[in-house]
Short mmCIF file of C-alpha atoms and ligand atoms in Angstrom, two decimals:
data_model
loop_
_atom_site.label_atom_id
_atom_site.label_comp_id
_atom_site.label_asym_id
_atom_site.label_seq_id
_atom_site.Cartn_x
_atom_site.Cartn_y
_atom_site.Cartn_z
CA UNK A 12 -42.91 121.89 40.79
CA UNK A 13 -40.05 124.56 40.63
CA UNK A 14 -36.75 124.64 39.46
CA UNK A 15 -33.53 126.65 39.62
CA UNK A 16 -30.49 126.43 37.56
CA UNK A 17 -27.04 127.75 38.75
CA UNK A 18 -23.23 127.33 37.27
CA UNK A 19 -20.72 128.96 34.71
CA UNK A 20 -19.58 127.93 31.86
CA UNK A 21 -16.11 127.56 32.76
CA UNK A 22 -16.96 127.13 36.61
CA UNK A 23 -16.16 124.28 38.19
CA UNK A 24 -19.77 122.55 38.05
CA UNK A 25 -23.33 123.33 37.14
CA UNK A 26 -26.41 122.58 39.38
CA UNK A 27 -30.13 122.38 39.08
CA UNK A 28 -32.68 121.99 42.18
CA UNK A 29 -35.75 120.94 41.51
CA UNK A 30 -38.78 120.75 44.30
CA UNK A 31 -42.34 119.00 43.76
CA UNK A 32 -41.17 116.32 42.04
CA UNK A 33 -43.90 113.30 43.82
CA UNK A 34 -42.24 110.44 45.65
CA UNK A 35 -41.90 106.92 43.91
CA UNK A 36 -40.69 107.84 40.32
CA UNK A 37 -38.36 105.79 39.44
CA UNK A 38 -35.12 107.78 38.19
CA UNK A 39 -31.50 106.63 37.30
CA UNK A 40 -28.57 108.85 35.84
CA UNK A 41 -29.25 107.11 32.70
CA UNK A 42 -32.44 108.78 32.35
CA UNK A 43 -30.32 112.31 32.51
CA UNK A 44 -27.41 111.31 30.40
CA UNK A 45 -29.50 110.56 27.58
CA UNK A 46 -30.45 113.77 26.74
CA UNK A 47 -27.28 115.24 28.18
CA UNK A 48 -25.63 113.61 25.05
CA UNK A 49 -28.00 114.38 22.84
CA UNK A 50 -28.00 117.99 23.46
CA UNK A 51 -24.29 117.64 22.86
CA UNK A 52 -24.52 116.52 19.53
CA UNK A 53 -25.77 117.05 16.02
CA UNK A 54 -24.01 117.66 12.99
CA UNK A 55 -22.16 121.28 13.18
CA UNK A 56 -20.87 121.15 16.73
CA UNK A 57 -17.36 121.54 17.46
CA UNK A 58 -14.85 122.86 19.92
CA UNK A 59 -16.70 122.82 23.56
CA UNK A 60 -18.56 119.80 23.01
CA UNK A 61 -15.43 117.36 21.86
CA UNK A 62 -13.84 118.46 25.81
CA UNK A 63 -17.72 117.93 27.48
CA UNK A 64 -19.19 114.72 27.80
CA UNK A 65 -21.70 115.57 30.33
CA UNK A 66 -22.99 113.56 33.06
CA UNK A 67 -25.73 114.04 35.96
CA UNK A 68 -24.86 112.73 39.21
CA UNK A 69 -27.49 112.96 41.54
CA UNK A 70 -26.65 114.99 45.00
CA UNK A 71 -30.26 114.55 46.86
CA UNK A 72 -34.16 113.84 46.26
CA UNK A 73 -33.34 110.14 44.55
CA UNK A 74 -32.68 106.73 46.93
CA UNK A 75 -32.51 103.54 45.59
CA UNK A 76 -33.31 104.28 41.98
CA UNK A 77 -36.50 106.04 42.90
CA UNK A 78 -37.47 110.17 43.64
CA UNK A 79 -38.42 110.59 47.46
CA UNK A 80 -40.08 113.81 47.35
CA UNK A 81 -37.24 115.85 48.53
CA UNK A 82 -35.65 118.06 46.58
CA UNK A 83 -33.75 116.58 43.39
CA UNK A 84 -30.21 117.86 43.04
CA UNK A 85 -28.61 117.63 39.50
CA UNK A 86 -24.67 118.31 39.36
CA UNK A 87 -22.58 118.47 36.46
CA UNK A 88 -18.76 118.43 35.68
CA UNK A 89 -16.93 121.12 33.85
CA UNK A 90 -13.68 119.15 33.00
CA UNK A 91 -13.11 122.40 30.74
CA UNK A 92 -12.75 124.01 34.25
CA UNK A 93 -9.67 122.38 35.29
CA UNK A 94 -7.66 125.31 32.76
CA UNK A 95 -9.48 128.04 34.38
CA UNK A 96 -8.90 127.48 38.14
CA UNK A 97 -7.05 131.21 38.21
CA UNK A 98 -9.95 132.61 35.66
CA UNK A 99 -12.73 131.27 37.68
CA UNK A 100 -11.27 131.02 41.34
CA UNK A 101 -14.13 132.59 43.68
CA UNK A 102 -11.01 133.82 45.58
CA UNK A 103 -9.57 136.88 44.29
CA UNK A 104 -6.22 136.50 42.56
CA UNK A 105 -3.39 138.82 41.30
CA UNK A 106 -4.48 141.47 38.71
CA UNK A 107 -1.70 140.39 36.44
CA UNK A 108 -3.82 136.81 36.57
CA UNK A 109 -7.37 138.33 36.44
CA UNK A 110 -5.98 140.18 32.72
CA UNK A 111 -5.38 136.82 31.28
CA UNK A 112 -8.82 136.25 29.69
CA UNK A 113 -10.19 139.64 30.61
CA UNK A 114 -13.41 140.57 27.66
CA UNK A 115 -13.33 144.14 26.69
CA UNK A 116 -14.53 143.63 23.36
CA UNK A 117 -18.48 142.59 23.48
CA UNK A 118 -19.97 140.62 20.62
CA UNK A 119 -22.91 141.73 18.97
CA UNK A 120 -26.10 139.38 19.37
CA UNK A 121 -24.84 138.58 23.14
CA UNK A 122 -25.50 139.80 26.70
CA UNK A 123 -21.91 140.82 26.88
CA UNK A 124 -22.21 144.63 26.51
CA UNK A 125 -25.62 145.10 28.32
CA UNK A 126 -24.75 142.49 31.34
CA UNK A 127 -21.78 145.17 31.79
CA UNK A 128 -23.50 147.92 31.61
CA UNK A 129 -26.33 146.27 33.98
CA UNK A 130 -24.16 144.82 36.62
CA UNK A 131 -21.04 147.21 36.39
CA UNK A 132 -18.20 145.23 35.11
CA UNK A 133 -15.15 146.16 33.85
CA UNK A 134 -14.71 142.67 32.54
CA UNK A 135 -17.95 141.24 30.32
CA UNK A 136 -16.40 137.24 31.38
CA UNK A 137 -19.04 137.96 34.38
CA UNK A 138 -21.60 138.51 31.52
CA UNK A 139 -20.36 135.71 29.18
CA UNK A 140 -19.75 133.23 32.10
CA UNK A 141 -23.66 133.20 33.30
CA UNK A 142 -25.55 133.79 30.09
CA UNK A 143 -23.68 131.82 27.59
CA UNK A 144 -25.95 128.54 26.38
CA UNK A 145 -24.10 126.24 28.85
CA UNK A 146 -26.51 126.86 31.14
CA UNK A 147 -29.31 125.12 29.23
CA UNK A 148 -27.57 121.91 30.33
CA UNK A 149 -29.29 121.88 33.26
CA UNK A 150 -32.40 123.06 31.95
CA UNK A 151 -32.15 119.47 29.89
CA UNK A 152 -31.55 117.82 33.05
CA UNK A 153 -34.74 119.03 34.32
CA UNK A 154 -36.32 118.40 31.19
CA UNK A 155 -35.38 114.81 30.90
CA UNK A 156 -36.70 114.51 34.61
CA UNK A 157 -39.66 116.43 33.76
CA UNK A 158 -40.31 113.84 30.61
CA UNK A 159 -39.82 110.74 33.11
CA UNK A 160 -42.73 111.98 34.92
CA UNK A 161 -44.98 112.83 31.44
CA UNK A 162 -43.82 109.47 30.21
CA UNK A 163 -45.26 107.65 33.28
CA UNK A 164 -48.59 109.28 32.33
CA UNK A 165 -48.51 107.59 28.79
CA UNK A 166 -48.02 111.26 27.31
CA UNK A 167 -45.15 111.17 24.59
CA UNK A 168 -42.86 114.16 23.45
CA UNK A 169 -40.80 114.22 20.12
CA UNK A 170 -39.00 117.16 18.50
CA UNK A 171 -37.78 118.10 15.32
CA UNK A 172 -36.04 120.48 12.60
CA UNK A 173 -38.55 122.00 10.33
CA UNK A 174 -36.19 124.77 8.66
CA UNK A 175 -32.27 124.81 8.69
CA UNK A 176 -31.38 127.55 7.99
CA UNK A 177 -33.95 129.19 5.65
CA UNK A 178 -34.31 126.24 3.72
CA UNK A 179 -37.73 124.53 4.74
CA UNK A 180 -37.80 120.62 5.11
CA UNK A 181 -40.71 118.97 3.90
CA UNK A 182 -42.63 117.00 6.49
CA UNK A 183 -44.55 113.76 5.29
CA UNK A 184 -48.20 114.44 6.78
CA UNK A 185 -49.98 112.24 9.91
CA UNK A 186 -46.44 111.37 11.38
CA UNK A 187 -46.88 110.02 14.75
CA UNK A 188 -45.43 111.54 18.01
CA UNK A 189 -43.54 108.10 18.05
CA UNK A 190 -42.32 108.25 14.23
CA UNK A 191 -41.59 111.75 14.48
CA UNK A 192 -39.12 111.06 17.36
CA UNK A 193 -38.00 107.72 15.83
CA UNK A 194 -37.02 109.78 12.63
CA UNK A 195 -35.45 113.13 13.76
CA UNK A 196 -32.94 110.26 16.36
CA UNK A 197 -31.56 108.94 13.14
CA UNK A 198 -30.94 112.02 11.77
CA UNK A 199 -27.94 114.17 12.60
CA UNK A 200 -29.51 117.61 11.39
CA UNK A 201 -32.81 116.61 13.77
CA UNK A 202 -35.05 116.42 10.62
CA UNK A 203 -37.78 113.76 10.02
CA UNK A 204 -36.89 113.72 6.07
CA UNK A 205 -33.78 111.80 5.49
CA UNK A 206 -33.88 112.75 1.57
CA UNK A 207 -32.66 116.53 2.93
CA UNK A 208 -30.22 115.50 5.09
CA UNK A 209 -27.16 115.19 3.03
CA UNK A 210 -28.04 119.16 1.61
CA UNK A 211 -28.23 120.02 5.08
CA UNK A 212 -25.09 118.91 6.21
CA UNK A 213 -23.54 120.72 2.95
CA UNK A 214 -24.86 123.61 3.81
CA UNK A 215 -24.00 123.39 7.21
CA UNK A 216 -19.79 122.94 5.54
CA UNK A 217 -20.41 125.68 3.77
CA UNK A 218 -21.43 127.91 6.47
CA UNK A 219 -18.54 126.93 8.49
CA UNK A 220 -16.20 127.52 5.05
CA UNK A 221 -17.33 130.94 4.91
CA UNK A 222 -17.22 131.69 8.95
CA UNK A 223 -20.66 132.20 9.48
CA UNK A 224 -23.92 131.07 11.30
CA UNK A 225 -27.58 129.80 10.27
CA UNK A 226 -30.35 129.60 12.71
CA UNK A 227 -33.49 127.63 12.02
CA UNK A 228 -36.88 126.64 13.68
CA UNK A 229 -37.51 123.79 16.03
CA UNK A 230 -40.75 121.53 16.19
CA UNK A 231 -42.20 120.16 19.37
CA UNK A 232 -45.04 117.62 19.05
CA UNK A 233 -46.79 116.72 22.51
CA UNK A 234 -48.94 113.24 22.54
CA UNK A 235 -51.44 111.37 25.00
CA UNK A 236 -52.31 115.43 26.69
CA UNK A 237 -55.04 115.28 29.05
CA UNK A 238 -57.67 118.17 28.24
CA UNK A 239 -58.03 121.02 30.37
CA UNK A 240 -54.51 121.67 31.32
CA UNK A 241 -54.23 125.04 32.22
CA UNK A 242 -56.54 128.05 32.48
CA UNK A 243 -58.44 131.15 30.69
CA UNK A 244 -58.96 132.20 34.29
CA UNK A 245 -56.06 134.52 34.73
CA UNK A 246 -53.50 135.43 31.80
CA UNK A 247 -50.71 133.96 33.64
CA UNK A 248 -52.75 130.70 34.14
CA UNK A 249 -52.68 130.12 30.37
CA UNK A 250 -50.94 127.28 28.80
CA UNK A 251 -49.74 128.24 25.43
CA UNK A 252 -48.17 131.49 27.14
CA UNK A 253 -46.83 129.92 29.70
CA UNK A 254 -44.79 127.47 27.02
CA UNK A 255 -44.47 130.77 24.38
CA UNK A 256 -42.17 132.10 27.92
CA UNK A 257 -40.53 129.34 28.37
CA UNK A 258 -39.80 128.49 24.54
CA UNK A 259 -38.33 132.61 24.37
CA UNK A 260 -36.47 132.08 27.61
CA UNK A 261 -33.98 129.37 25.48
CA UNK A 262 -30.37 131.53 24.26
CA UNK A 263 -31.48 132.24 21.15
CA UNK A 264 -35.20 132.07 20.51
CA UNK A 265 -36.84 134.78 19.09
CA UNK A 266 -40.35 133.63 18.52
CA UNK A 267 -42.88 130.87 19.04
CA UNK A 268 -46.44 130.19 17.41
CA UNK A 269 -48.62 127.16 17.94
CA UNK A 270 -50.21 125.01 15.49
CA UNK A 271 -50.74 126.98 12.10
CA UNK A 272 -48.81 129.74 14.11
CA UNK A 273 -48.57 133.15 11.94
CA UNK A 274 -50.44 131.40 8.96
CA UNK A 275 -53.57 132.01 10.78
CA UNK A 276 -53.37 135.69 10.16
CA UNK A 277 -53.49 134.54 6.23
CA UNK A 278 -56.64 132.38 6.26
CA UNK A 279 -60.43 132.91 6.86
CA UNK A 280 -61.93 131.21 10.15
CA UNK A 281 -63.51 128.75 8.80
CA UNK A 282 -59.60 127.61 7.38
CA UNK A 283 -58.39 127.43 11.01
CA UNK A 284 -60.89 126.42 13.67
CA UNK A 285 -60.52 122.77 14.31
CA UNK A 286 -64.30 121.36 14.17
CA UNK A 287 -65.57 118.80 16.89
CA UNK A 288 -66.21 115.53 16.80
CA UNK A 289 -67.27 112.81 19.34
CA UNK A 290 -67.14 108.96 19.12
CA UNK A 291 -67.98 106.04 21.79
CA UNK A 292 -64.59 105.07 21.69
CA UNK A 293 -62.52 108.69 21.61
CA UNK A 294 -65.14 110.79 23.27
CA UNK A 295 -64.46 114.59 22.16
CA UNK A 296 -61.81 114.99 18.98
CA UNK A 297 -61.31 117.59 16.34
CA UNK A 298 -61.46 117.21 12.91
CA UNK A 299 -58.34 119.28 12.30
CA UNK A 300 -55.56 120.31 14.66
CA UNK A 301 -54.80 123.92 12.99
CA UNK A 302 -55.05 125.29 16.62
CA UNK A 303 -52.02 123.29 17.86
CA UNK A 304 -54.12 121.67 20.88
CA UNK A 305 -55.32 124.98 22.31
CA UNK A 306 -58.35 126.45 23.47
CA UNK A 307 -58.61 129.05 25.80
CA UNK A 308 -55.02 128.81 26.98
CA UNK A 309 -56.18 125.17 27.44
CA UNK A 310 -55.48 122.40 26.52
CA UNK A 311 -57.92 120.52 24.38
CA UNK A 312 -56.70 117.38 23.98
CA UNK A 313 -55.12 117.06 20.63
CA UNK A 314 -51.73 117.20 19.99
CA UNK A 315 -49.73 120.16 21.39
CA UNK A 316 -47.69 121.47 18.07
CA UNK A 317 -45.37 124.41 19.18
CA UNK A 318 -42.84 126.03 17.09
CA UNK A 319 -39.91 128.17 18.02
CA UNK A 320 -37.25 130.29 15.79
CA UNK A 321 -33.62 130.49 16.63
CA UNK A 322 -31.51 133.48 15.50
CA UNK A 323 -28.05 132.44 14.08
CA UNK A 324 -25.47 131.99 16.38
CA UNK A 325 -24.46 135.02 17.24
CA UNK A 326 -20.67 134.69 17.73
CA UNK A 327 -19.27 134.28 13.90
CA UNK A 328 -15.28 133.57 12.74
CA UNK A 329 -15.78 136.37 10.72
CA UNK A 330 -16.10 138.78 13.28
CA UNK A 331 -18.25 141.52 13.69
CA UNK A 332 -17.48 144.72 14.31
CA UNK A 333 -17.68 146.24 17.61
CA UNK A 334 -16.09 148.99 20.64
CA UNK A 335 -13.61 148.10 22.90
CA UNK A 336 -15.26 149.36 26.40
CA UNK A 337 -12.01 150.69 28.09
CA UNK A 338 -10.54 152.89 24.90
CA UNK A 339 -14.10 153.14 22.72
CA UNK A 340 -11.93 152.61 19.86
CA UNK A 341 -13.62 149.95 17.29
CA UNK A 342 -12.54 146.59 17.71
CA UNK A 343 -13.82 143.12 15.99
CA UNK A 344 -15.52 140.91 18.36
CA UNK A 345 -14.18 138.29 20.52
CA UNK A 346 -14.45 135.10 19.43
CA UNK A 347 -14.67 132.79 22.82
CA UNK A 348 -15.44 129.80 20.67
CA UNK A 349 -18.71 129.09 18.08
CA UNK A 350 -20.04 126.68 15.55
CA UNK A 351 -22.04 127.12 12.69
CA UNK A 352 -25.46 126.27 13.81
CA UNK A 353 -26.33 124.74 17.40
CA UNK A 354 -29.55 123.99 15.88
CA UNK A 355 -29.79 120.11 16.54
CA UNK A 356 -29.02 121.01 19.94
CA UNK A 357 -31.27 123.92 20.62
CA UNK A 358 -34.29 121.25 19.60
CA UNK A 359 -33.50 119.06 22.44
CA UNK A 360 -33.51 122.17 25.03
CA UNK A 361 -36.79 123.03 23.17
CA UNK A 362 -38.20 119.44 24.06
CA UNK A 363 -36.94 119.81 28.11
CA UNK A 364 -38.69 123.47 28.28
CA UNK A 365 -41.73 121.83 26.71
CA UNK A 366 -41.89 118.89 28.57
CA UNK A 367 -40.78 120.78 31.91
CA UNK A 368 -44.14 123.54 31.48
CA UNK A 369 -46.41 120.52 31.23
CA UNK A 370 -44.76 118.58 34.01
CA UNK A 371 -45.29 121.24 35.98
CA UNK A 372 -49.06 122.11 35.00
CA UNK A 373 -49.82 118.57 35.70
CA UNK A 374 -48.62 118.61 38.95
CA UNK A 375 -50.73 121.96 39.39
CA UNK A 376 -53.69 120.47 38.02
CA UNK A 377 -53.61 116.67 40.05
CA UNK A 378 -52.93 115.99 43.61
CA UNK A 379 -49.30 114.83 43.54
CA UNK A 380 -47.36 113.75 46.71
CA UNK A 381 -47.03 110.38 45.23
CA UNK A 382 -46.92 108.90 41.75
CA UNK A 383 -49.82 106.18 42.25
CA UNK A 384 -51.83 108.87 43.55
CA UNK A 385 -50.94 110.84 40.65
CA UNK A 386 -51.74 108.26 38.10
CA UNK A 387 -54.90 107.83 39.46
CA UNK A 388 -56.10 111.37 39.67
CA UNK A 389 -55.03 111.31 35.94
CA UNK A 390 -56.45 108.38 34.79
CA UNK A 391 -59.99 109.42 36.64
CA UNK A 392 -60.11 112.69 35.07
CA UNK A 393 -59.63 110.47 31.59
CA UNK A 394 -62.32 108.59 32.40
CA UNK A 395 -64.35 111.72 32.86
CA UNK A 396 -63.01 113.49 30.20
CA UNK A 397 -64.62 110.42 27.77
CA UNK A 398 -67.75 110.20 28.79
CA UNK A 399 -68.53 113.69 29.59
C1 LIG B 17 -27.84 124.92 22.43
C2 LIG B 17 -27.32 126.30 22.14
C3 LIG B 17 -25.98 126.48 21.82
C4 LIG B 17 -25.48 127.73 21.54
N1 LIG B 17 -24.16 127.84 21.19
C5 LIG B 17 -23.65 129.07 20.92
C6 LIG B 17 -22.28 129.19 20.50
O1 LIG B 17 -21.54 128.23 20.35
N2 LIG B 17 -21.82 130.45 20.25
C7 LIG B 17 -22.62 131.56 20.36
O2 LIG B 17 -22.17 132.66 20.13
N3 LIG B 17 -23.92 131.46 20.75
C8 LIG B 17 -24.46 130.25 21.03
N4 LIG B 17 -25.78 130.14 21.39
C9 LIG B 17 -26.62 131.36 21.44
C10 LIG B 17 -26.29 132.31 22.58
O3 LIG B 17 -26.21 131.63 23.81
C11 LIG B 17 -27.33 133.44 22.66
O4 LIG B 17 -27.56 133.99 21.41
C12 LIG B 17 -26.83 134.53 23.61
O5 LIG B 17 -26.78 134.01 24.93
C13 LIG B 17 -27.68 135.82 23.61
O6 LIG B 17 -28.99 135.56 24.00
P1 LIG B 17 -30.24 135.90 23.05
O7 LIG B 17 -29.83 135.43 21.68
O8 LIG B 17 -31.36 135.11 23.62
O9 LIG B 17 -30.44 137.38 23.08
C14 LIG B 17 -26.32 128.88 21.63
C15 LIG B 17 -27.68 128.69 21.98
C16 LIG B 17 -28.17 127.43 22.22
C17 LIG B 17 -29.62 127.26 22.58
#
């Protein structure tokens, strides 16, 4: 399975393609819009997301409510777009038009000045257009497809908030996959402990009061995994790198660990290996799950737990300082439009990366034309896997 994303954020549409997908899962709109909302959402999000209320339409790949095998495309509406038909017109316009919304001033933390430097632009809107977080729209789109496909394999996915901000939120232990996701939907920060959320949301005012940003780190929690996914064969066969790349490639992320993550460098081995057990009715388990379900850039059949850290936003209402690229005289930063945190958000587009990498490595590891076939191949490696 492969995907590609393309659009701007103030272009008239954006599009995903995705190929490998196997015939006969069953796929509506609804299953898109979902998520589509929920990345929308969350408490601290303002401006953009009041004009977007995104929605998939389906262009190719899905007939009658089910995939076909063809290639899935995803399409979704700017209606922002509609007040930048000069701004974003593929056909070139007047120069006195082109000045209108013309970025000379990059803002620190973004791709503006390097994209300009990169690609040669006198404006950095070509830079702002293409790498602002729009884009991870349709990397939810995928993701919501991709977690269709997972959920048709009884594996579950759930996401959550585990610090706001700097300020950690205590997670009641042996939480579910299901509870996890159950608890984090009711909650408008994306945290699992509704005791915090009011201090959250404070915070988050206050932020906003004094024009600036918080960051955070994101949960994912992976259920039902079949073992062996992946491989120590190759380094670009293994798992937990192939999600740590994915997790990185979100706006934002900085870093990712698995399981006990960085707190492994802390402890002795015999605090962090996760010793085996094996019962009639399990087959192979661990005692512990410090490892975060990997072995061997495999996985080993125990929950996948993957963390990643998002910087603040970068673009703040008190703006930073900066250079204006035509005069080099200093300049403070544009400020296209921000919020306070975009953490709530950022989780979900954590969850579709997560969910899209193991989609994917599924359809590596079984045959796949068709989803029967697929849930059989899975269901007989299972078997295996239990009574190995
Ligand atoms: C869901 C989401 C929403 C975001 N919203 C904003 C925003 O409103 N303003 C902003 O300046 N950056 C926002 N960002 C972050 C920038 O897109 C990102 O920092 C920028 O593209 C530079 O990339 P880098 O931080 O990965 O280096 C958001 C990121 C995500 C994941």
């Amino acid at each position: 399975m492969r995907y590609l994303t393309a659009g701007e954020s103030h272009g008239p549409r954006l599009t995903a393609i995705i190929e490998g997908i196997p015939a006969g899962l069953p796929l509506t709109a609804e299953d898109i819009n979902g998520d589509l909302k929920r990345r929308q959402g969350g408490y601290g999000r303002g401006g953009r997301m009041k004009i977007e209320s995104d929605q998939v339409f389906f262009t190719s790949g899905v007939r009658h409510g089910k995939t076909t095998g063809a290639p899935i495309t995803m399409d979704v509406v700017n209606k922002d777009h509609q007040k930048w038909l000069d701004i974003m017109s593929a056909e070139d316009i007047e120069d006195r038009l082109k000045s209108k919304r013309k970025i000379t001033h990059p803002r620190p933390g973004h791709a503006d000045l390097v994209g300009g430097i990169k690609y040669r632009f006198d404006d950095l809107r070509n830079s702002l257009e293409r790498s602002s977080a729009r884009e991870t729209t349709m990397r939810v789109a995928v993701g919501a497809v991709a977690k269709r496909l997972l959920a048709e394999l009884d594996m579950e996915i759930a996401n959550h908030v585990v610090v706001f901000g700097g300020k950690e939120i205590d997670v009641p232990e042996d939480l579910t996959v299901a509870e996890i996701k159950a608890r984090a939907a009711q909650s408008e920060v994306s945290i699992v402990n509704q005791e915090r959320e009011q201090e959250i949301k404070d915070y988050i005012d206050q932020i906003k009061r004094d024009g600036d940003t918080i960051g955070g780190v994101v949960e994912t929690v992976v259920g039902g995994v079949p073992v062996g996914l992946g491989s120590y064969v190759q380094w670009d066969r293994k798992l937990d790198a192939r999600l740590a790349q994915a997790v990185v490639s979100i706006n934002a992320f900085k870093g990712v660990e698995f399981g006990l993550g960085f707190e492994a460098g802390y402890r002795k081995g015999s605090q962090v290996m996760d010793e085996i057990l094996w019962s009639k009715e399990d087959g192979y388990t661990r005692r512990t799950n410090n490892l975060g379900g990997f072995e061997g850039g495999m996985t080993n059949g125990q929950p996948i737990v993957v963390r990643g850290v998002m910087k603040p936003i970068p673009t703040l209402y008190k703006p930073l300082m900066s250079v204006d690229i035509e005069t080099h005289e200093p300049y403070k930063a544009t400020v296209e439009r921000s919020d306070p945190t975009a953490l709530p958000a950022a989780s979900v587009v954590m969850e579709a990366v997560v969910a899209t990498v193991l989609a994917q490595e599924i359809l590596e590891k079984f045959s796949s034309d068709n989803l029967e076939e697929l849930k059989e191949a899975v269901a007989k490696h299972r078997d295996y896997t239990k009574n190995y």
